Amino acid sequence: MSGAATRTDGRTVPLSTVVGRRDLGLATVVAAGDPGVGWAVVSELADPAAYLRGGELLLTAGVNLPGTRAGLCDYVDSLAAAGVSAIGFGLTPVHDTVPAALVEQCRARGLPLVEVPRPTPFTAVSQAVGAELEKLHMRDLRRLGEAHQALALAVTDAVPVDRVLRVLAEALHGWAFLARPSASVPEGAHRTTGAPPELDPQLRELTDRLTRPRGPRSAKARSGGDEVFLHTVGTPPEEHGVLLVGRAAPLGITDRAVLRTATALLELLARTFREDAPPVPERLLTGVLLEGGLSEEAAPLLAGLADSGGEGPDTRATLPPGPGASGPGASGSGAPGSAAYRVLHARPAGGAYRTLPTALPLGTRLLEAGPDRLRAVLADRGDAAHRDHLDLLLTHGWTGALSGPVPPAELTGANRRAAALLARTRAVGGPLMEEGTDPFEALLAPASADLARHVLGPLAEETESARGLRRTLRAWLTRHGNWDRAAADLGTHRNSVRYRIGRIERDLGVDLADAEQRMRLWFALTRLRSDG
């Protein structure tokens, strides 16, 4: 399809896969390659191009098809320019056959044309495309999981950098090369089979730009028939080289996710081999990456990180002993893997003074912090001790929300519940701690993520727009529909909140004045496994 601006930012299935489904009975009228189809849409507009993104299978019965040759030429030209993958023309009730003039224009423009027989409704075609996309999504998830497992095993190799590069090259069906590695990067060839022995001038210039303190972190270029993707390992001036990956085809969504993981592992390896860097708990890392949680063998390693033995200011005076200790407040029995842990989420309390996250008396090394949030895994020390600890954090300028005690394998659920509690702290005006067992949670936990995505619909997507709408909805529901308080929490104008809530009502087809609808959406927001 010449001149088409086909969409490349999402998953697509080959047109031949859709046409080849026997249940649809589609027939190819004009063959012009095998473009990818991102979705099937129905439109009887005289000029639908303005409403399309590219990559669609456009279904039409020709209700408003131009009657002149010039009109048909403009119609097909506009669809091709919009990046439409193909036209699906439905027979009857308007046309008994595909108009010859349309066939002529599609052939001249290189736009595939497919005949949709009378017994096949357009809805069936749309559902078939959706089903094929879901198959592709599941296949990509399996591929991503396998690649992550192989990369996690690679870091334990005697020559870990070269092993990571080989796994990356195999996963992406290309070659990989680590250029300009820093002295802290472990020894090795730092290239795979197929990688160029020397970089050409264009790639050398891009490598120079990526290693400048204020330069870009990634780039791509064509070289020797390959599409080459470059990514800095680390952030200048602390960078540890530039990772180059080359192959004939562009990277897809799953490919980019694998590349990000490999880059992060290469940076981790470089930091690990620095003489002044603390050792990385390899078994704990492998347990998390390979199993999505902690194995029984790796679980005891968590105790040494979640209970730092009094590290940090004032920790010894404020926190009682952690898992496996004896005495009041101790929660573990001392047996390996029997300890319990809690997840802490915290946000700035709003005062002028706030202690830096790394200086807080948390008593754990498992801390992730940013300028306006932090979360940590803490050893369980009993409810009374943790209530005192939440009060102490408040004096340091942080409002916290703490999950109940859980075994290591259930930390993911505890993290989600702590995040939901943190949203409620704005309404109650103070810290919160999860107490007791929620029978509602126990009943719905196995299906909660799927239910949440079903209720949220388009808001469950992992796009910036969807994440922004989820944040707005969460703040608005937390403030019980108060526009001004929700706007203050979000740092925006009340009219912006009104607009976004109105958009959510339109997108989901709900009335947020209905208490039941608000309850359903709050349930979904607090159980969606996402950062939205």
XYZ file of C-alpha atoms in Angstrom:
532
model
C 0.000 0.000 0.000
C 1.993 2.965 -1.222
C 1.983 6.242 0.607
C 0.075 4.886 3.579
C 0.789 6.104 7.069
C 0.032 2.756 8.630
C -0.130 2.717 12.418
C 2.859 0.953 14.046
C 2.288 1.750 17.727
C 0.112 -1.242 18.562
C -0.453 -4.941 17.904
C -1.778 -5.970 14.514
C -2.762 -9.272 12.941
C -2.052 -10.058 9.269
C -4.990 -9.475 6.962
C -4.489 -13.005 5.620
C -5.219 -14.390 9.104
C -8.608 -12.644 9.174
C -9.469 -13.576 5.583
C -8.402 -17.160 6.220
C -10.997 -17.731 8.973
C -13.543 -20.182 7.609
C -16.323 -18.940 9.876
C -16.329 -15.559 8.099
C -16.248 -16.697 4.456
C -14.339 -13.614 3.314
C -12.902 -13.483 -0.210
C -9.987 -11.420 -1.495
C -10.960 -9.197 -4.418
C -7.787 -7.074 -4.615
C -4.583 -8.564 -3.201
C -1.940 -6.014 -2.271
C 0.458 -7.491 0.225
C -0.503 -8.666 3.692
C -0.874 -5.550 5.863
C -1.458 -5.717 9.593
C -4.960 -5.051 10.924
C -5.232 -3.224 14.247
C -9.048 -3.270 14.391
C -12.189 -3.589 12.255
C -14.469 -0.551 12.076
C -17.769 0.051 10.314
C -18.391 3.364 8.551
C -20.851 4.512 5.925
C -19.547 8.081 5.893
C -18.783 9.607 2.520
C -15.340 10.589 3.860
C -14.410 8.489 6.921
C -10.652 9.092 6.697
C -10.700 11.959 9.212
C -11.979 9.588 11.913
C -9.396 6.827 11.413
C -5.979 6.280 13.005
C -4.508 3.885 10.476
C -4.278 0.101 10.458
C -8.053 -0.485 10.293
C -10.053 -2.959 8.261
C -12.786 -0.566 7.100
C -16.155 -2.331 6.712
C -18.763 -0.701 4.496
C -21.866 -1.708 2.563
C -21.343 1.215 0.171
C -24.407 3.178 1.358
C -22.731 6.511 0.580
C -20.162 5.270 -1.926
C -19.412 8.005 -4.506
C -21.174 7.405 -7.802
C -18.503 8.918 -10.074
C -15.057 7.665 -11.009
C -13.452 10.850 -9.678
C -15.364 10.549 -6.418
C -14.290 6.930 -5.974
C -10.699 7.900 -6.712
C -10.785 10.553 -3.963
C -12.484 8.100 -1.557
C -9.849 5.408 -2.009
C -6.980 7.929 -1.999
C -8.119 9.388 1.322
C -8.375 5.928 2.933
C -4.924 4.952 1.686
C -3.460 8.222 2.930
C -5.043 7.633 6.348
C -3.228 4.299 6.578
C -6.275 2.025 6.282
C -5.061 -1.568 5.926
C -7.939 -2.837 3.766
C -11.562 -2.326 2.787
C -14.143 -4.984 3.598
C -17.119 -4.533 1.274
C -20.399 -6.083 2.413
C -22.784 -7.435 -0.204
C -26.496 -6.501 -0.073
C -28.728 -4.754 0.647
C -27.173 -1.894 -1.389
C -24.860 -3.747 -3.797
C -25.174 -7.339 -5.017
C -21.517 -7.379 -6.120
C -18.433 -5.337 -5.336
C -18.564 -2.317 -7.712
C -16.082 -2.705 -10.558
C -15.038 0.946 -10.275
C -14.079 0.418 -6.608
C -12.063 -2.672 -7.553
C -10.263 -0.621 -10.212
C -9.370 2.211 -7.808
C -8.179 -0.140 -5.044
C -5.987 -2.011 -7.513
C -4.534 1.251 -8.810
C -3.850 2.539 -5.300
C -2.535 -0.774 -3.922
C -5.240 -0.973 -1.242
C -6.439 -4.511 -0.399
C -10.152 -5.120 -0.971
C -12.087 -7.967 0.650
C -15.629 -9.166 -0.068
C -17.848 -9.788 2.971
C -20.650 -12.224 1.986
C -24.263 -11.573 2.858
C -24.531 -14.144 5.707
C -21.585 -12.611 7.564
C -22.487 -9.609 9.759
C -19.908 -6.873 10.213
C -20.034 -7.555 13.971
C -18.695 -11.058 13.362
C -15.728 -9.616 11.459
C -14.983 -7.148 14.273
C -15.200 -9.910 16.877
C -12.917 -12.134 14.809
C -10.276 -9.395 14.596
C -10.580 -8.876 18.349
C -10.173 -12.602 18.989
C -7.060 -12.775 16.817
C -5.591 -9.755 18.596
C -6.251 -11.415 21.964
C -4.461 -14.561 20.762
C -1.525 -12.409 19.720
C -1.549 -10.654 23.094
C -1.456 -13.960 24.995
C 1.341 -15.233 22.769
C 3.324 -12.056 23.425
C 2.802 -12.446 27.180
C 4.161 -15.989 27.052
C 7.109 -14.841 24.959
C 7.804 -11.975 27.348
C 7.718 -14.314 30.336
C 10.097 -16.772 28.674
C 12.500 -13.968 27.748
C 12.444 -12.591 31.300
C 13.202 -16.044 32.703
C 16.122 -16.506 30.308
C 17.491 -13.033 31.132
C 17.194 -13.663 34.855
C 19.176 -16.885 34.494
C 21.745 -15.101 32.341
C 22.873 -12.832 35.179
C 24.094 -15.907 37.091
C 26.403 -16.995 34.237
C 30.186 -16.893 34.604
C 30.248 -14.257 31.839
C 26.906 -12.560 32.568
C 27.083 -9.612 30.146
C 27.732 -11.799 27.112
C 25.010 -14.211 28.211
C 22.491 -11.371 28.579
C 23.440 -10.092 25.110
C 23.017 -13.578 23.584
C 19.621 -14.063 25.207
C 18.525 -10.619 24.032
C 19.669 -11.287 20.466
C 17.874 -14.641 20.377
C 14.678 -13.181 21.829
C 14.621 -10.363 19.249
C 15.940 -12.470 16.335
C 18.805 -10.064 15.699
C 22.224 -9.114 17.042
C 23.326 -7.197 20.134
C 26.432 -5.193 20.997
C 27.481 -3.239 24.088
C 29.597 -0.294 22.944
C 31.885 1.744 25.204
C 31.383 -0.304 28.378
C 32.618 1.342 31.562
C 35.352 -0.196 33.688
C 32.736 -1.591 36.083
C 31.156 -3.775 33.376
C 32.318 -7.427 33.720
C 34.791 -8.737 31.158
C 33.570 -10.291 27.917
C 33.303 -9.921 24.148
C 30.263 -7.651 24.566
C 28.861 -8.612 21.149
C 26.905 -11.453 19.553
C 27.106 -13.182 16.182
C 26.048 -10.834 13.408
C 27.053 -7.642 15.202
C 29.248 -5.343 13.062
C 32.974 -5.497 13.921
C 33.051 -1.687 13.851
C 30.328 0.937 14.038
C 29.739 3.016 10.941
C 30.013 6.841 11.207
C 26.265 7.324 11.764
C 26.152 4.844 14.651
C 29.340 6.297 16.160
C 27.795 9.760 16.116
C 24.587 8.491 17.753
C 26.650 6.689 20.401
C 28.457 9.963 21.117
C 25.151 11.805 21.518
C 23.709 9.163 23.848
C 26.692 9.416 26.206
C 26.452 13.176 26.653
C 25.040 14.280 30.032
C 22.117 16.121 28.437
C 21.744 13.982 25.346
C 18.936 11.562 24.483
C 18.803 8.145 26.135
C 17.726 6.172 23.039
C 17.814 6.406 19.244
C 17.387 4.294 16.116
C 18.937 4.276 12.634
C 19.277 2.173 9.494
C 22.640 0.486 8.999
C 23.652 -2.282 6.623
C 20.057 -3.261 5.899
C 19.200 -3.496 9.610
C 17.096 -1.308 11.836
C 19.437 -0.517 14.746
C 18.127 0.476 18.167
C 20.462 2.202 20.634
C 19.881 2.640 24.362
C 22.133 4.015 27.091
C 22.937 1.621 29.933
C 22.639 3.909 32.948
C 22.397 7.710 32.947
C 25.409 9.888 32.043
C 27.796 10.697 33.608
C 27.229 7.362 35.424
C 26.449 5.480 32.208
C 28.036 2.084 31.571
C 27.913 1.931 27.780
C 25.437 1.984 24.913
C 23.432 -1.110 23.986
C 22.852 -1.583 20.250
C 20.382 -4.119 18.851
C 19.958 -4.704 15.134
C 17.520 -6.638 12.993
C 15.652 -6.214 9.725
C 12.194 -5.524 11.180
C 11.174 -2.742 13.616
C 10.668 -3.628 17.273
C 7.148 -4.349 18.486
C 5.643 -3.726 21.920
C 6.931 -7.010 23.375
C 10.356 -6.539 21.791
C 10.726 -3.128 23.431
C 9.742 -4.576 26.814
C 12.430 -7.275 26.484
C 14.979 -4.611 25.472
C 14.124 -2.493 28.545
C 14.595 -5.492 30.837
C 17.961 -6.379 29.283
C 19.149 -2.771 29.592
C 18.146 -2.671 33.260
C 19.970 -5.957 33.949
C 23.131 -4.721 32.219
C 23.066 -1.605 34.375
C 22.488 -3.764 37.452
C 25.473 -5.948 36.537
C 27.685 -2.899 36.097
C 26.659 -1.503 39.471
C 27.090 -4.905 41.127
C 30.682 -5.243 39.959
C 31.714 -1.834 41.281
C 33.991 -2.252 44.268
C 32.071 0.320 46.334
C 28.609 -1.107 45.540
C 26.799 -3.458 47.934
C 26.238 -7.008 46.639
C 22.962 -7.788 44.889
C 20.899 -10.584 46.536
C 20.986 -12.816 43.441
C 18.748 -15.560 44.799
C 16.111 -13.078 45.897
C 16.221 -11.286 42.533
C 15.985 -14.584 40.650
C 13.048 -15.730 42.767
C 11.144 -12.569 41.980
C 11.924 -12.562 38.251
C 11.450 -16.259 37.610
C 8.433 -17.029 39.735
C 6.677 -13.700 40.063
C 7.184 -14.077 43.804
C 9.469 -15.783 46.290
C 10.232 -19.469 46.403
C 10.426 -21.213 49.784
C 14.207 -21.278 49.453
C 14.484 -17.572 48.681
C 11.897 -16.335 51.192
C 14.275 -16.325 54.202
C 16.546 -13.913 52.307
C 13.792 -11.319 52.521
C 14.211 -11.076 56.299
C 17.735 -9.710 55.957
C 16.520 -6.907 53.697
C 13.159 -6.047 55.242
C 14.709 -6.026 58.733
C 17.999 -4.162 58.429
C 18.910 -4.813 62.036
C 18.653 -1.234 63.209
C 20.085 0.622 60.190
C 18.919 4.183 59.758
C 18.449 7.088 62.169
C 16.624 6.325 65.417
C 15.638 2.874 64.182
C 16.844 0.968 67.203
C 14.911 3.235 69.541
C 11.644 3.195 67.588
C 11.226 -0.227 66.039
C 11.017 -3.499 67.960
C 12.691 -6.679 66.670
C 11.592 -8.092 63.321
C 10.783 -11.617 62.090
C 12.250 -14.484 64.032
C 12.982 -12.346 67.103
C 11.658 -13.054 70.538
C 9.977 -10.733 72.946
C 6.984 -8.416 72.783
C 5.938 -7.359 69.327
C 7.811 -10.114 67.526
C 5.630 -11.748 64.912
C 7.713 -14.544 63.490
C 8.366 -17.912 64.933
C 11.965 -17.932 63.868
C 11.483 -20.785 61.422
C 12.696 -20.094 57.857
C 9.991 -18.642 55.696
C 7.524 -18.278 58.585
C 7.989 -14.493 58.964
C 5.312 -11.985 57.987
C 5.770 -8.672 56.245
C 3.820 -5.488 55.621
C 3.796 -3.047 52.710
C 4.029 0.657 53.488
C 2.899 3.393 51.103
C 3.410 7.018 52.133
C 2.971 10.527 50.743
C 4.069 13.977 51.944
C 1.827 15.157 54.791
C 1.673 18.682 53.399
C 3.763 20.596 55.908
C 6.827 22.692 55.194
C 9.219 20.126 56.702
C 9.771 16.630 55.323
C 12.564 14.148 56.019
C 14.214 12.629 52.957
C 12.894 9.088 52.290
C 16.374 7.555 52.637
C 16.763 9.185 56.080
C 13.440 7.952 57.474
C 13.531 5.440 60.370
C 12.062 2.569 58.351
C 14.371 -0.279 59.367
C 14.359 -1.809 55.874
C 16.511 -1.850 52.750
C 13.508 -2.631 50.533
C 12.561 0.960 49.751
C 11.379 2.667 46.570
C 10.975 6.431 46.805
C 10.305 9.466 44.661
C 9.815 13.158 45.417
C 6.148 12.736 46.340
C 5.729 9.101 47.321
C 7.447 6.091 48.794
C 6.729 2.439 49.344
C 8.630 -0.147 51.343
C 8.483 -3.712 52.604
C 8.709 -3.882 56.390
C 9.147 -6.801 58.752
C 5.979 -7.296 60.790
C 6.391 -6.128 64.388
C 2.818 -6.230 65.631
C -0.082 -3.782 65.304
C 0.815 -1.614 68.316
C 4.393 -1.055 67.168
C 3.298 -0.188 63.641
C 0.669 2.292 64.842
C 3.418 4.079 66.784
C 5.615 3.908 63.705
C 2.943 5.559 61.520
C 2.673 8.362 64.092
C 6.464 8.722 64.039
C 6.480 9.012 60.245
C 3.886 11.765 60.531
C 6.320 13.792 62.662
C 8.830 13.390 59.819
C 6.329 14.887 57.358
C 4.949 11.682 55.810
C 1.416 10.248 55.932
C 1.540 6.482 55.708
C -0.765 3.585 54.857
C 0.243 0.108 55.985
C -1.038 -3.285 54.910
C -1.725 -6.121 57.279
C 0.904 -8.832 57.837
C 1.278 -11.320 54.984
C 3.691 -14.101 54.005
C 6.203 -13.262 51.233
C 4.103 -14.877 48.487
C 1.208 -12.441 49.164
C 3.166 -9.175 49.022
C 1.652 -8.272 45.642
C -1.868 -8.180 47.089
C -0.651 -6.308 50.167
C 0.944 -3.697 47.903
C -2.371 -3.118 46.130
C -4.285 -2.797 49.386
C -1.745 -0.361 50.845
C -2.038 1.809 47.735
C -5.825 1.886 48.150
C -5.454 2.798 51.820
C -3.120 5.662 50.929
C -5.822 7.165 48.718
C -8.196 7.076 51.713
C -5.721 8.914 53.957
C -6.561 12.154 52.154
C -10.188 11.838 53.176
C -9.526 10.891 56.803
C -6.652 13.346 57.178
C -4.181 10.934 58.782
C -2.355 7.598 58.508
C -4.213 4.310 58.130
C -3.393 0.680 58.830
C -5.184 -2.358 57.459
C -6.751 -4.329 60.262
C -8.304 -7.786 60.243
C -9.322 -9.943 57.295
C -11.749 -8.560 54.763
C -14.210 -11.374 53.833
C -15.221 -9.415 50.733
C -11.591 -9.398 49.588
C -11.189 -13.115 50.309
C -14.326 -13.911 48.295
C -13.373 -11.929 45.185
C -9.575 -12.019 45.249
C -9.125 -14.778 42.614
C -11.101 -12.821 40.005
C -10.642 -9.249 41.228
C -8.189 -8.107 38.522
C -10.380 -9.427 35.683
C -13.499 -7.904 37.244
C -11.710 -4.578 37.653
C -10.706 -4.459 33.988
C -14.240 -5.379 32.916
C -15.781 -2.600 35.019
C -13.228 0.050 34.014
C -13.327 -0.776 30.309
C -11.177 1.755 28.387
C -9.962 3.253 31.673
C -8.030 0.027 32.338
C -5.749 0.610 29.351
C -2.059 1.349 29.992
C -1.980 4.720 28.219
C -1.183 8.143 29.652
C -4.764 9.257 29.006
C -6.300 6.253 30.806
C -3.892 6.552 33.751
C -4.748 10.259 34.087
C -8.472 9.519 34.110
C -7.975 6.797 36.740
C -6.056 9.210 38.981
C -8.807 11.796 38.616
C -11.582 9.281 39.345
C -9.741 7.928 42.393
C -9.212 11.437 43.816
C -12.832 12.439 43.126
C -14.236 9.290 44.735
C -11.874 9.630 47.704
C -13.180 13.161 48.248
C -16.813 11.945 47.944
C -17.402 13.989 44.804
C -16.034 17.281 46.177
C -14.704 19.119 43.118
C -12.484 21.588 44.957
C -10.778 19.056 47.231
C -10.228 16.614 44.372
C -8.747 19.429 42.268
C -6.425 20.395 45.130
C -5.233 16.801 45.507
C -4.560 16.582 41.766
C -3.004 20.038 41.514
C -5.411 21.135 38.797
C -8.476 23.366 38.311
C -11.924 22.208 39.444
C -13.249 22.644 35.902
C -10.631 20.187 34.660
C -11.887 17.660 37.196
C -15.493 18.259 36.058
C -14.487 17.743 32.428
C -12.602 14.513 33.173
C -15.419 13.075 35.291
C -17.865 13.918 32.524
C -15.633 12.184 30.020
C -15.452 9.106 32.253
C -19.260 9.003 32.433
C -19.480 9.205 28.636
C -16.739 6.631 28.001
C -18.192 4.108 30.462
C -21.858 4.907 29.947
C -22.479 5.396 33.670
C -24.092 8.017 35.887
C -21.742 8.819 38.768
C -24.622 10.314 40.717
C -25.619 6.673 41.266
C -24.026 5.386 44.501
C -23.886 1.827 43.170
C -21.898 2.927 40.119
C -19.470 4.822 42.358
C -19.070 1.712 44.511
C -18.370 -0.468 41.476
C -15.736 1.922 40.146
C -14.043 2.283 43.540
C -13.879 -1.506 43.793
C -12.325 -1.705 40.316
C -9.806 1.107 40.909
C -8.541 -0.397 44.148
C -8.099 -3.863 42.641
C -6.589 -3.012 39.272
C -2.958 -4.113 39.158
C -1.628 -0.861 37.766
C 0.104 2.337 38.745
C -2.867 4.374 37.543
